[in-house]
Amino acid sequence: MSSSTQHAAPTPDLAGPVAEDLALYRQKFRLRLPESLDELNGPAQGVVELPLHMAWSGMTSYDLGNPRQRMGLYRTVLHEGLRDDLPRYLNQDLLLQLWPVLRTLVGRTVRAVWEDAFPQLASRTRAAA
């Protein structure tokens, strides 16, 4: 076989165990969602200290006045936060403001689960485009 021969990458089989794993992963994030974005009453300013179950591998303190830290906090909480954490650490107005950029920083599954549950997030993205 010549070294210039190109082979297509194998297409992942989304049947069976892989599909089940993906469904369970999506369900994990769905179960954490608040009933409404109105429940998100977290701080909009100041310094936020995250508990170790969310900030287990990096920063634990975030200054909401710093745009990079604010984005990092939201990314961490969306990925690692439990159901009770979301209303405590996320602020509805900030989430709506940050979403057009934040959605590009979170995983595909997190983005899809939040946008499916809260169409106003997806509409913010379209409005920002």
CSV table of C-alpha atoms in Angstrom, one decimal, residues 17-106:
chain,number,residue,atom,x,y,z
A,17,PRO,CA,-23.8,0.9,24.1
A,18,VAL,CA,-22.5,4.2,22.6
A,19,ALA,CA,-26.0,5.5,22.1
A,20,GLU,CA,-27.0,4.5,25.6
A,21,ASP,CA,-23.9,6.2,27.0
A,22,LEU,CA,-24.8,9.4,25.1
A,23,ALA,CA,-28.4,9.3,26.3
A,24,LEU,CA,-27.2,8.8,29.9
A,25,TYR,CA,-24.8,11.7,29.6
A,26,ARG,CA,-27.5,14.0,28.3
A,27,GLN,CA,-29.9,12.8,31.0
A,28,LYS,CA,-27.3,13.7,33.7
A,29,PHE,CA,-27.4,17.3,32.6
A,30,ARG,CA,-31.2,17.4,32.1
A,31,LEU,CA,-31.8,16.3,35.6
A,32,ARG,CA,-29.8,19.2,37.0
A,33,LEU,CA,-31.7,21.9,35.1
A,34,PRO,CA,-33.9,24.3,37.0
A,35,GLU,CA,-37.6,24.4,36.1
A,36,SER,CA,-37.1,28.0,34.8
A,37,LEU,CA,-34.3,30.5,34.3
A,38,ASP,CA,-36.2,32.7,36.8
A,39,GLU,CA,-34.7,30.4,39.5
A,40,LEU,CA,-31.2,31.5,38.7
A,41,ASN,CA,-30.7,34.1,41.4
A,42,GLY,CA,-26.9,33.8,41.9
A,43,PRO,CA,-24.7,36.8,42.4
A,44,ALA,CA,-24.1,39.3,39.6
A,45,GLN,CA,-21.1,41.0,41.2
A,46,GLY,CA,-18.4,40.3,43.7
A,47,VAL,CA,-16.2,37.3,44.3
A,48,VAL,CA,-17.7,33.8,44.2
A,49,GLU,CA,-16.1,30.9,46.0
A,50,LEU,CA,-17.0,27.5,44.6
A,51,PRO,CA,-17.1,24.3,46.7
A,52,LEU,CA,-14.6,21.5,45.9
A,53,HIS,CA,-17.3,19.3,44.2
A,54,MET,CA,-17.4,21.8,41.4
A,55,ALA,CA,-13.9,23.4,41.4
A,56,TRP,CA,-12.0,20.1,42.0
A,57,SER,CA,-9.3,20.7,39.5
A,58,GLY,CA,-8.7,24.4,39.2
A,59,MET,CA,-9.7,27.8,40.5
A,60,THR,CA,-12.1,28.0,43.4
A,61,SER,CA,-12.5,31.8,43.6
A,62,TYR,CA,-13.9,33.9,40.7
A,63,ASP,CA,-14.2,37.7,40.5
A,64,LEU,CA,-17.4,38.5,38.5
A,65,GLY,CA,-15.9,41.8,37.6
A,66,ASN,CA,-13.3,40.1,35.5
A,67,PRO,CA,-14.8,38.9,32.2
A,68,ARG,CA,-12.5,35.8,31.9
A,69,GLN,CA,-13.2,34.7,35.4
A,70,ARG,CA,-16.9,35.3,35.0
A,71,MET,CA,-16.9,33.1,31.9
A,72,GLY,CA,-14.8,30.5,33.6
A,73,LEU,CA,-17.2,30.4,36.6
A,74,TYR,CA,-20.2,29.9,34.4
A,75,ARG,CA,-18.5,27.2,32.4
A,76,THR,CA,-17.5,25.3,35.5
A,77,VAL,CA,-20.9,25.6,37.1
A,78,LEU,CA,-22.7,24.4,34.0
A,79,HIS,CA,-20.5,21.4,33.7
A,80,GLU,CA,-19.9,20.5,37.3
A,81,GLY,CA,-22.8,22.0,39.3
A,82,LEU,CA,-25.5,19.9,40.8
A,83,ARG,CA,-29.2,20.8,40.7
A,84,ASP,CA,-29.0,22.9,43.9
A,85,ASP,CA,-25.9,24.7,42.8
A,86,LEU,CA,-27.3,26.2,39.6
A,87,PRO,CA,-29.7,28.7,41.3
A,88,ARG,CA,-27.1,29.5,43.9
A,89,TYR,CA,-24.2,30.3,41.5
A,90,LEU,CA,-25.8,31.3,38.2
A,91,ASN,CA,-27.6,34.6,37.6
A,92,GLN,CA,-30.3,34.6,34.9
A,93,ASP,CA,-29.4,38.0,33.5
A,94,LEU,CA,-25.7,37.2,33.4
A,95,LEU,CA,-26.4,33.8,31.8
A,96,LEU,CA,-28.5,35.4,29.1
A,97,GLN,CA,-25.9,38.0,28.5
A,98,LEU,CA,-23.0,35.5,28.4
A,99,TRP,CA,-24.7,32.8,26.4
A,100,PRO,CA,-23.8,33.7,22.8
A,101,VAL,CA,-20.1,33.3,23.7
A,102,LEU,CA,-20.5,30.8,26.6
A,103,ARG,CA,-22.2,28.3,24.4
A,104,THR,CA,-19.0,28.0,22.4
A,105,LEU,CA,-17.0,27.2,25.5
A,106,VAL,CA,-19.2,24.5,27.0
